[in-house]
Short mmCIF file of C-alpha atoms and ligand atoms in Angstrom, two decimals:
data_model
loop_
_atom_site.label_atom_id
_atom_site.label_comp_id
_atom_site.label_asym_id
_atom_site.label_seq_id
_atom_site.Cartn_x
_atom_site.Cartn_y
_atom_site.Cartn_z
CA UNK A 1 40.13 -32.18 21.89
CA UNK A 2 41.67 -31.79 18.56
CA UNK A 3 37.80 -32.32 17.03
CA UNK A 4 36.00 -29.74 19.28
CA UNK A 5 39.12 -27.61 18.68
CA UNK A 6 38.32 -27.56 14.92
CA UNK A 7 34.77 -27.26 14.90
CA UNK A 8 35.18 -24.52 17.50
CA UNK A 9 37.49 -22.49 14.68
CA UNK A 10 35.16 -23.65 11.49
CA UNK A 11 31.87 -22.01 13.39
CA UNK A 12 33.27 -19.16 14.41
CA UNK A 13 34.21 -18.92 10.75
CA UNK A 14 31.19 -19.10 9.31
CA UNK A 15 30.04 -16.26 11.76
CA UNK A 16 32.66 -14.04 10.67
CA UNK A 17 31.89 -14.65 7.30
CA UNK A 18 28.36 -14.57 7.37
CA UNK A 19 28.73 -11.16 9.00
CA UNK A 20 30.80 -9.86 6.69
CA UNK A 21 28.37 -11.07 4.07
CA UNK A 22 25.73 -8.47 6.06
CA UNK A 23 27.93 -6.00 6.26
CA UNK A 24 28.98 -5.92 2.77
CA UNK A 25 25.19 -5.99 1.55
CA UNK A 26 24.43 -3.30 4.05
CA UNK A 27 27.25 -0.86 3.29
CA UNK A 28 28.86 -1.54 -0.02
CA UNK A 29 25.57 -2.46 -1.83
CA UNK A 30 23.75 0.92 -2.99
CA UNK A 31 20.51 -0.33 -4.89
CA UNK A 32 19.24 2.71 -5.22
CA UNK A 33 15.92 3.63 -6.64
CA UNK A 34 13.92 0.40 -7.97
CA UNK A 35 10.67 0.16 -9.92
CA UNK A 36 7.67 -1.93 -8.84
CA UNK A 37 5.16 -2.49 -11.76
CA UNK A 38 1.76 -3.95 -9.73
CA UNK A 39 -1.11 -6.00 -11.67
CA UNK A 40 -0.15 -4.29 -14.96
CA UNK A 41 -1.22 -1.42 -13.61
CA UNK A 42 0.61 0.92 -11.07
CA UNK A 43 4.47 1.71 -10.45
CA UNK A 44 5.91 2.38 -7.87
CA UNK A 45 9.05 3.61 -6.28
CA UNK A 46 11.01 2.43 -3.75
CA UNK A 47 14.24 2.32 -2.59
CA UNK A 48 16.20 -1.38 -2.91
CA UNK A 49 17.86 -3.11 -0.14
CA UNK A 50 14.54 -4.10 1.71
CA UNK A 51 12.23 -7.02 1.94
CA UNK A 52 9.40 -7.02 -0.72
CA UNK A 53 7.33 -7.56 1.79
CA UNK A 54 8.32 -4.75 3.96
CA UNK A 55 8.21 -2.18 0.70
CA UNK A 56 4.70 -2.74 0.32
CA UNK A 57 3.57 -2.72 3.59
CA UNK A 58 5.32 0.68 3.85
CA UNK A 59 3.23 1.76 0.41
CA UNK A 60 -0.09 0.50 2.60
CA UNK A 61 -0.79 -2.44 0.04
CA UNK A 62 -0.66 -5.43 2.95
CA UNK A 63 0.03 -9.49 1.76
CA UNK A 64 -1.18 -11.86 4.52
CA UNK A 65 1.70 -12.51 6.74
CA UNK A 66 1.63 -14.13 9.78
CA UNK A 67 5.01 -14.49 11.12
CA UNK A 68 6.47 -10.90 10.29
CA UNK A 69 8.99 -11.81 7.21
CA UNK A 70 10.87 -14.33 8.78
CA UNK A 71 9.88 -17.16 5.96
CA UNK A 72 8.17 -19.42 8.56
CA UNK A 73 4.38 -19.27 7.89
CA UNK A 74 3.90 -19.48 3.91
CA UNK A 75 1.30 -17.09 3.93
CA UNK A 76 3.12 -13.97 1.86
CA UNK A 77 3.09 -15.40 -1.29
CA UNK A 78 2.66 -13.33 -5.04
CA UNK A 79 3.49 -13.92 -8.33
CA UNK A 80 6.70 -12.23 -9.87
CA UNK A 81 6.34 -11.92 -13.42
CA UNK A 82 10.48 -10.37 -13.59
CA UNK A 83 12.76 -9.64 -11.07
CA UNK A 84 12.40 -11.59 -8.21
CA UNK A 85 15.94 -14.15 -8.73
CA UNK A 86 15.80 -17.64 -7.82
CA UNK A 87 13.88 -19.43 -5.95
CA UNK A 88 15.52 -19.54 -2.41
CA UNK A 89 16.16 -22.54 -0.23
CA UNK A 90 13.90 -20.83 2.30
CA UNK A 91 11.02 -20.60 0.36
CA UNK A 92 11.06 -24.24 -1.01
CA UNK A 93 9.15 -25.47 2.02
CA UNK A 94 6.47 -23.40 1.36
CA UNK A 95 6.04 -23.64 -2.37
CA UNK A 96 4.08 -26.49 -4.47
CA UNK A 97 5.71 -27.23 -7.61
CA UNK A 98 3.54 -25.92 -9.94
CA UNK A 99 3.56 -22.72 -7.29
CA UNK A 100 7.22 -22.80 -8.42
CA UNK A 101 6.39 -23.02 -12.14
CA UNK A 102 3.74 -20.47 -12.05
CA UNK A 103 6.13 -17.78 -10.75
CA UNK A 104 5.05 -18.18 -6.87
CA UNK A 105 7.38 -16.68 -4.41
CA UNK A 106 7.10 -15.37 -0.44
CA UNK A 107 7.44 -12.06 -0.55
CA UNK A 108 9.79 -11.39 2.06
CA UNK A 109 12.34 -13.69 1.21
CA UNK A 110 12.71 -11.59 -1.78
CA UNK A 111 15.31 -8.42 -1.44
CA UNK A 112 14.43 -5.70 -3.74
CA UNK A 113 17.51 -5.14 -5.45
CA UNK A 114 16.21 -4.06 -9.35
CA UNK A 115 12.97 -3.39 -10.97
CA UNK A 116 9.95 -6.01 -10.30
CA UNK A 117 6.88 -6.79 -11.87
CA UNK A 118 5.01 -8.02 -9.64
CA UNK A 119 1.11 -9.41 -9.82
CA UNK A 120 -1.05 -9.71 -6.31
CA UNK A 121 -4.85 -10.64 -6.05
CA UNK A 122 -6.89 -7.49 -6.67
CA UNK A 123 -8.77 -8.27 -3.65
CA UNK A 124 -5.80 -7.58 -1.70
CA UNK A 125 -5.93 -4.19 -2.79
CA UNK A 126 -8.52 -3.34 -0.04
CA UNK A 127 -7.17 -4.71 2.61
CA UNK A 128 -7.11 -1.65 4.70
CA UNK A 129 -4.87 -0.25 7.44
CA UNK A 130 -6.97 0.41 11.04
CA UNK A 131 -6.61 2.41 13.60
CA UNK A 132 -8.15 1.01 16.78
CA UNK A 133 -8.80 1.40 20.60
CA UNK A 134 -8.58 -0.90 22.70
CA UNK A 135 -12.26 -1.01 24.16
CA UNK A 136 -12.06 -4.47 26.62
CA UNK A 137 -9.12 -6.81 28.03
CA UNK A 138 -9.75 -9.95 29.44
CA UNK A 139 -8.08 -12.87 30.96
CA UNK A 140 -10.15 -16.58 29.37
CA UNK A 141 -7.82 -18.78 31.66
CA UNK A 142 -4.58 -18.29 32.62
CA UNK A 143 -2.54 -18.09 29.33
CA UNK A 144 -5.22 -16.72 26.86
CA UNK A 145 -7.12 -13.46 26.60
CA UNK A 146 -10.00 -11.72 24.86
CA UNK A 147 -9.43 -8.69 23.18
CA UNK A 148 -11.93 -6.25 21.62
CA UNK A 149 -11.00 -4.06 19.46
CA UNK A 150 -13.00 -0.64 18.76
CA UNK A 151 -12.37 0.78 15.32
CA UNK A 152 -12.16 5.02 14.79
CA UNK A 153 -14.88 6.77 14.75
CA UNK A 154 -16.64 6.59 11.11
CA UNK A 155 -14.66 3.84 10.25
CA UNK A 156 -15.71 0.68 9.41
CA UNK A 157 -14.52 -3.18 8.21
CA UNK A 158 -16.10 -5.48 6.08
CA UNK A 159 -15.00 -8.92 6.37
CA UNK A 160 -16.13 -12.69 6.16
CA UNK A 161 -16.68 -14.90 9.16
CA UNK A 162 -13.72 -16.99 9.30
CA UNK A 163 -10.96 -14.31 8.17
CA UNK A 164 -8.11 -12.75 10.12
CA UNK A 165 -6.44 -9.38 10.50
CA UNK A 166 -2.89 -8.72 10.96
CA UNK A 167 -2.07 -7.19 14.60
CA UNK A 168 1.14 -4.67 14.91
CA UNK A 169 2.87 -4.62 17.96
CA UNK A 170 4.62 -1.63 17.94
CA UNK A 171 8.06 -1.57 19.56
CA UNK A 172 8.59 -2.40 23.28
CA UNK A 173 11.70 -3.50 25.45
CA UNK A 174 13.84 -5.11 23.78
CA UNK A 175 12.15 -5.44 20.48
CA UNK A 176 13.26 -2.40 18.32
CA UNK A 177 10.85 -2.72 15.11
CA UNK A 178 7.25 -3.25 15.13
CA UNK A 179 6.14 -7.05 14.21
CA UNK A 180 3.01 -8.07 12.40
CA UNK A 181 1.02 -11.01 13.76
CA UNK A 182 -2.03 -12.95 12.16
CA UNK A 183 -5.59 -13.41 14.57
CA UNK A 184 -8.77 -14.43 13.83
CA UNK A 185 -11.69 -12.51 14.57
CA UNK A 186 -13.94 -13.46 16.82
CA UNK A 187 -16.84 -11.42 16.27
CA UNK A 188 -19.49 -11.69 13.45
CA UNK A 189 -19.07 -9.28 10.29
CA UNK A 190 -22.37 -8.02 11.03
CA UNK A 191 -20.36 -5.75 13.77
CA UNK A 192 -18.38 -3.44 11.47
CA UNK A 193 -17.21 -1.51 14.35
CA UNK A 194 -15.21 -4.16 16.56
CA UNK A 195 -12.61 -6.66 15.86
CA UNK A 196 -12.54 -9.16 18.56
CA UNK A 197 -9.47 -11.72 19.43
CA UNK A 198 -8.67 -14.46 21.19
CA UNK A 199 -4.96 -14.45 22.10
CA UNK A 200 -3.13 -17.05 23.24
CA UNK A 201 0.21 -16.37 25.15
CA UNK A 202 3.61 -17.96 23.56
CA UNK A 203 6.48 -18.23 25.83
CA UNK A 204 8.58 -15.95 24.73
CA UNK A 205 6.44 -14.66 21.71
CA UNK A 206 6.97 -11.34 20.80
CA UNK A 207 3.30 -10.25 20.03
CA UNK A 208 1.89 -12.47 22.56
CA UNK A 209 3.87 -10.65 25.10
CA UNK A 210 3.21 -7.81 23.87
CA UNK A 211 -0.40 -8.16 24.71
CA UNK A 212 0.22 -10.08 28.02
CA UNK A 213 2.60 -7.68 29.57
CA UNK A 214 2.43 -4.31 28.17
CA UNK A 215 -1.24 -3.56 26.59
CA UNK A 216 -3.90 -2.18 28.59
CA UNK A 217 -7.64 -0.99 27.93
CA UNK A 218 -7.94 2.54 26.10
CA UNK A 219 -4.30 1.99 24.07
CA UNK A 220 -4.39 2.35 20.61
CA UNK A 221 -3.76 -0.62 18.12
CA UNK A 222 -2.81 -0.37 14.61
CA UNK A 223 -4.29 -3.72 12.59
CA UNK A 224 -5.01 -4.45 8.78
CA UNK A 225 -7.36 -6.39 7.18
CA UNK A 226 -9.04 -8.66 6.44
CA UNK A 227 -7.20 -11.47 4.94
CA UNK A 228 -7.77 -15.06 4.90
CA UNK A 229 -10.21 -17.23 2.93
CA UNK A 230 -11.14 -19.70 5.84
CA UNK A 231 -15.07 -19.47 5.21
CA UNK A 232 -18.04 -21.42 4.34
CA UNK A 233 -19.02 -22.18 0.85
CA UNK A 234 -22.53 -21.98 -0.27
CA UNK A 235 -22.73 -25.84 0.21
CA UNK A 236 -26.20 -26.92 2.10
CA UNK A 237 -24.67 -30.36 3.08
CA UNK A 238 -23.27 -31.77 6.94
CA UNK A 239 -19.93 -30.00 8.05
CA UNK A 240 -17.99 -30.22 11.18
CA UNK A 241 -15.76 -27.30 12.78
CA UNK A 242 -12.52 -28.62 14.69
CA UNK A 243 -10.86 -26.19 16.63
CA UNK A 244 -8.70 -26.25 19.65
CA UNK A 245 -7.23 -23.36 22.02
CA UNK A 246 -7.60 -20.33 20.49
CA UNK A 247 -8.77 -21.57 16.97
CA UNK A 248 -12.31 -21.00 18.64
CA UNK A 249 -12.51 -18.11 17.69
CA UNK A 250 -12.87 -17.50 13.16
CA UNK A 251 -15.53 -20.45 14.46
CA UNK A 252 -17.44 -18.31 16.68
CA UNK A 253 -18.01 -15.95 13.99
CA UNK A 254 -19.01 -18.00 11.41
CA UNK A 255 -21.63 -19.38 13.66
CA UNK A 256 -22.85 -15.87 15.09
CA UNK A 257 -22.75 -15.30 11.14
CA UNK A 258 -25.12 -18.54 10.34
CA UNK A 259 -27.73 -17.32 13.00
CA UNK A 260 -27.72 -13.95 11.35
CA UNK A 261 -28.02 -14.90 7.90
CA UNK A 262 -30.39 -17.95 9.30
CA UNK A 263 -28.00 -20.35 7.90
CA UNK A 264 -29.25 -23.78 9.00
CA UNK A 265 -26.87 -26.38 7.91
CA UNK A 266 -26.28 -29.53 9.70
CA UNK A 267 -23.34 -28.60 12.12
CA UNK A 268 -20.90 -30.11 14.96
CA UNK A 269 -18.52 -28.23 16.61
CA UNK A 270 -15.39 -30.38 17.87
CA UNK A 271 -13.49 -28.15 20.06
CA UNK A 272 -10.30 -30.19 22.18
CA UNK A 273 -8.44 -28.51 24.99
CA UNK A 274 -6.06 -29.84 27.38
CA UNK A 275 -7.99 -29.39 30.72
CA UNK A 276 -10.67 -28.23 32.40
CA UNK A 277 -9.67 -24.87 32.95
CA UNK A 278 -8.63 -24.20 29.39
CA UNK A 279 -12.62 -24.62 28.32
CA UNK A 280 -13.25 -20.99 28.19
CA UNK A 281 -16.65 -19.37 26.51
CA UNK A 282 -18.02 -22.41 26.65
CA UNK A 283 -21.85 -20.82 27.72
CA UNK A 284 -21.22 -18.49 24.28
CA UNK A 285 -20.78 -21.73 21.79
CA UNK A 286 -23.56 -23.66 24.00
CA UNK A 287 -25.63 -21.28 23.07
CA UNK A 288 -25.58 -21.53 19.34
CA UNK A 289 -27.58 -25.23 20.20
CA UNK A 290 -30.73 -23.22 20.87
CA UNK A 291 -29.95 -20.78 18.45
CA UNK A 292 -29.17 -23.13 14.86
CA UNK A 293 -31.09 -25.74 14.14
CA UNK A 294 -29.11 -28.93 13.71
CA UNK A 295 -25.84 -27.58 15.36
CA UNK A 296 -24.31 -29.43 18.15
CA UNK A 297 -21.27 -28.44 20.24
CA UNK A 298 -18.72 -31.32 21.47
CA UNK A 299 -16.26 -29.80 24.07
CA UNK A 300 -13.46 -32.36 24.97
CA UNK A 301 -11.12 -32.14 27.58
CA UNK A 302 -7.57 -34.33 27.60
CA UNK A 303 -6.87 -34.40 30.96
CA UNK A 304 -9.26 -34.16 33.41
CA UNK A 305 -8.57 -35.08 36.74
CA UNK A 306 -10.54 -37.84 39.23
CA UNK A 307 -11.97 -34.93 41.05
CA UNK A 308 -13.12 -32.23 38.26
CA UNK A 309 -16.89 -32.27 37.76
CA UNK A 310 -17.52 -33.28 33.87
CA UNK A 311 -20.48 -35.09 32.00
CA UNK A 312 -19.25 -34.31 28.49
CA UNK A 313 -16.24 -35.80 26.32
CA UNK A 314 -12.57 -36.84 27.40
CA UNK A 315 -9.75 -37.32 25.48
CA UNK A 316 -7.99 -36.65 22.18
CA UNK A 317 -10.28 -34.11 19.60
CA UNK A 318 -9.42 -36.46 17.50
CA UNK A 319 -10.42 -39.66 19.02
CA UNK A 320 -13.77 -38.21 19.88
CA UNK A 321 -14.36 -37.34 16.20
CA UNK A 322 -13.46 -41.00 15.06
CA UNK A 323 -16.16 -42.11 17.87
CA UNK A 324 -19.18 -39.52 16.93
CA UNK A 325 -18.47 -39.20 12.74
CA UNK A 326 -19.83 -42.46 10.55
CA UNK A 327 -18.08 -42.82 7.11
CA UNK A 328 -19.38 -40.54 4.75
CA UNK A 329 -21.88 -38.77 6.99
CA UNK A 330 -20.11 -35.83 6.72
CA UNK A 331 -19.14 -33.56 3.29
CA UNK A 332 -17.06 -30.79 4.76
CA UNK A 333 -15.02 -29.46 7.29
CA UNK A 334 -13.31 -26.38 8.91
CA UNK A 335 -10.14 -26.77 10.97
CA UNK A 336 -8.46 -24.25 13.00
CA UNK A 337 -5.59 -24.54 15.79
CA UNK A 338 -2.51 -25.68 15.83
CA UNK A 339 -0.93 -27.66 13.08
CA UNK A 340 -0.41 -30.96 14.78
CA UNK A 341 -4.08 -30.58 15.88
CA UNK A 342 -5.21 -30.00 12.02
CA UNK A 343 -2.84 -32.52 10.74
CA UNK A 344 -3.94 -35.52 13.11
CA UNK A 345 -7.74 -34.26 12.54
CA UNK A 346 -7.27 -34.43 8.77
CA UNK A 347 -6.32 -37.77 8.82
CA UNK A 348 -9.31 -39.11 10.95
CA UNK A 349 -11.18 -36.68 8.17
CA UNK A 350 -9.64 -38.91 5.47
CA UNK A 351 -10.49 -42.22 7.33
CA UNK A 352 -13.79 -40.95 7.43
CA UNK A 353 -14.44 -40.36 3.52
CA UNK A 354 -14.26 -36.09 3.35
CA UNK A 355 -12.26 -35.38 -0.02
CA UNK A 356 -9.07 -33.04 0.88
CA UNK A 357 -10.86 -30.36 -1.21
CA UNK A 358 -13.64 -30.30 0.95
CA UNK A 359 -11.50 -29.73 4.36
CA UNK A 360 -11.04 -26.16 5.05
CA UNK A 361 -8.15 -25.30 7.62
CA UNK A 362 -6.13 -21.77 9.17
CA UNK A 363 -3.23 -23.35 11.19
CA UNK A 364 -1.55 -21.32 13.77
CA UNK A 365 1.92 -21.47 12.89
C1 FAD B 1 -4.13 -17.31 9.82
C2 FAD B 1 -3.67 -17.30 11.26
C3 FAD B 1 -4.54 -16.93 12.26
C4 FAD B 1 -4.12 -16.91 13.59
N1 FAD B 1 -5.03 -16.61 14.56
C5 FAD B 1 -4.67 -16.69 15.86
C6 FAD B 1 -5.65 -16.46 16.90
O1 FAD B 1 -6.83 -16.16 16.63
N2 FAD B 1 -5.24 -16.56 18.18
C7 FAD B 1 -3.93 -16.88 18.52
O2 FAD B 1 -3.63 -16.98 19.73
N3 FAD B 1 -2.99 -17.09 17.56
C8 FAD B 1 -3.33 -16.99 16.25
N4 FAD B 1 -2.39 -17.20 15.28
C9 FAD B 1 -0.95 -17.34 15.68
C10 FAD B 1 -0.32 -15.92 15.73
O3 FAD B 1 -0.29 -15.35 14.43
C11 FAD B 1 1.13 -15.91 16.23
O4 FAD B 1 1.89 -16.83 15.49
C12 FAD B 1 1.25 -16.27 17.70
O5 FAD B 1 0.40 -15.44 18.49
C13 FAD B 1 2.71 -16.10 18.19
O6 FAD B 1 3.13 -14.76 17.98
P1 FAD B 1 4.29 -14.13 18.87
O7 FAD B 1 4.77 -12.92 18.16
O8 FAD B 1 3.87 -13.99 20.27
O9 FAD B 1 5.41 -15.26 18.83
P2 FAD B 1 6.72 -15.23 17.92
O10 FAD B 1 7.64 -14.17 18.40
O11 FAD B 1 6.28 -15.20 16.50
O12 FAD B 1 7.30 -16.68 18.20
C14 FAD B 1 8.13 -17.00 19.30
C15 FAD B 1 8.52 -18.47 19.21
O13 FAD B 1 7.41 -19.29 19.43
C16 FAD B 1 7.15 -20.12 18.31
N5 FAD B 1 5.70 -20.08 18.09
C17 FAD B 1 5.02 -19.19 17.35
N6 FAD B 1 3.69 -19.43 17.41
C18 FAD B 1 3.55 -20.50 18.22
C19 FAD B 1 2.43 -21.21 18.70
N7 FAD B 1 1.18 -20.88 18.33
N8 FAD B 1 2.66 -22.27 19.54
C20 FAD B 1 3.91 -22.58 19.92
N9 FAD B 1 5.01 -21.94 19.50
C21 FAD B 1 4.84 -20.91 18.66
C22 FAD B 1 7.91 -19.51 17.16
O14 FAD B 1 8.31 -20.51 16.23
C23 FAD B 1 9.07 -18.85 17.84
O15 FAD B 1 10.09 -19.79 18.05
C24 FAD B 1 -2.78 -17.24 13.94
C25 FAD B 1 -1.89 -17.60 12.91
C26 FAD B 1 -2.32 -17.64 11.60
C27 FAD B 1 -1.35 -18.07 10.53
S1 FES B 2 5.68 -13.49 6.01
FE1 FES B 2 5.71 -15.49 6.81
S2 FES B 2 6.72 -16.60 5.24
FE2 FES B 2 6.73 -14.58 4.52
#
């Protein structure tokens, strides 16, 4: 009794504490007006107390982020040449250590509180913020749907097959700010007008349920973009694409992208899901067989029960790429899902002879 007694008293402690910690920052903590110096180049003023993240998206110059600031997907990362502190325990995850030594940090674990100098990928720099419509809503299966997105009049996006844009849900219920969430697109770059998605719903996720619950055909969407370097190289040798879920669709656009530009690599497509009903579009990535010479799609479904109608693969993605790849057939491959998914792939990857370098992977986290 004594015990739960005492840890009773030491957490509610550390909550008072801790929220007089936030308080103080909040109220007695005036950083007033801070200078950002960007790539040498530009300054910029902003006012300190906020995320570093959050101060640039405000100024319209967007880093990749996937998770909204909360120091869970790695993706925010630029290099602070003075200013940014120490390194944080929350970024250590997330960092390599020559990321460490070479000034890496995530920007929004890093609180503006004095000037910065910071440096960020020029190509960042046109990343653009879109206004959108939204032109078609569709239900895939029962937790994932297909959203296409029509961009304003006049305006147009050029991106890469394989990249994503950042989604903002705006505020709804009883989520007060507006979050930013990663997607791929679906569609090929040769469409400049249209962003499609592929959305799959998270219990509970705040974006996902955002989409699920609340948006409807003609609202208007707010995205930016495009970020991501998940596309092919100029290699001419075998590859295989591994995807599950959603992580079909940065594949469907390279491969719209390879019939357009006649691309005519050697190709498999890999794609798990968990049962029948999950395997949706699969008539739109069949079709690619006709369409690119060499490519081959390989749908594989976990579970399937006695009485479902199926000629093609069962099981584990990754057991049915041990069973079709022979060592050092293939040079190169693109992974997208979810991490496990990647991380289990990778390894049968490995087994197989592809070099880390040459294993190309977005993970949904
Ligand atoms: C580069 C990139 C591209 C992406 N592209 C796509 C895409 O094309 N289609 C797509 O559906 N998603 C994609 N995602 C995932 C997407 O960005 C969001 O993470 C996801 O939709 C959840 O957002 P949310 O706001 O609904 O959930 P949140 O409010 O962020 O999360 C709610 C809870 O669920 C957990 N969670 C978050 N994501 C997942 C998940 N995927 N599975 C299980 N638990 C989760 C969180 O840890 C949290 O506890 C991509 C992610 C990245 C990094
Ligand atoms: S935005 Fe996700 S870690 Fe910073």
């Amino acid at each position: 009794m004594e015990l739960i007694v005492a840890v009773a008293l030491t957490c509610i402690l550390s909550a008072v504490l801790a929220l007089l910690v936030l308080v103080a920052d909040a109220v007695l903590l005036d950083y007033g007006e801070c200078t950002l110096t960007l790539n040498k180049d530009k300054e910029i003023k902003l006012e300190g107390g906020g995320s570093l993240l959050a101060a640039l998206m405000d100024n319209k110059i967007f880093i990749p982020s996937a998770c909204g600031g909360r120091g869970s997907c790695g993706l925010c990362k630029v290099k602070i040449h003075k200013g940014g502190g120490e390194v944080l325990p929350t970024e250590e995850p997330y960092l390599t250590v020559d990321e460490v030594k070479d000034n890496i940090r995530l920007s929004c674990q890093i609180k503006i509180r004095n000037d910065l100098d910071i440096e960020i990928p020029e190509e960042l720099l046109s990343v653009k913020e879109y206004q959108t419509t939204v032109e078609k809503l569709t239900d895939l299966n029962h937790d994932t749907k297909y959203v296409r997105l029509r961009l304003a009049e006049g305006d147009e996006i050029d991106f890469r097959a394989g990249q994503f844009i950042q989604f903002q849900a705006p505020p709804y219920g009883s989520n007060p700010d507006p979050v930013y969430r990663a997607y791929s697109i679906a569609s090929p770059p040769g469409d400049k007008t249209h962003v499609d998605l592929i959305i799959r719903l998270v219990p509970k996720g705040i974006c996902t349920t955002y989409v699920f619950e609340v948006l409807q055909e003609g609202d208007k969407v707010t995205i930016n973009g495009p970020h991501g370097k998940f596309c092919l190289t100029g290699s001419s040798e075998e590859l295989v694409f591994i995807a599950g879920g959603s992580g079909i669709a940065p594949i469907l656009s390279i491969l719209a992208d390879m019939r357009e530009k006649g691309i005519d690599r050697k190709a498999r497509f890999f794609y798990g899901v968990s049962t029948l009903r999950d395997l949706y579009l699969f008539d739109e990535a069949k079709k690619f067989e006709g369409e690119l010479p060499g490519f081959e799609y390989i749908p594989s479904i976990a579970r399937l029960a006695p009485d479902e109608a199926w000629d093609g693969e069962t099981g584990l993605v990754t057991d049915v790429l041990d069973r079709h790849i022979k060592e050092g057939q293939v040079k190169e491959a693109y992974l997208c899902g979810s991490p496990g998914m990647i991380d289990a792939s990778a390894e049968v990857l490995h087994r197989k002879g592809i070099k880390d370098n040459s294993i190309f992977y977005d993970k949904f986290s």
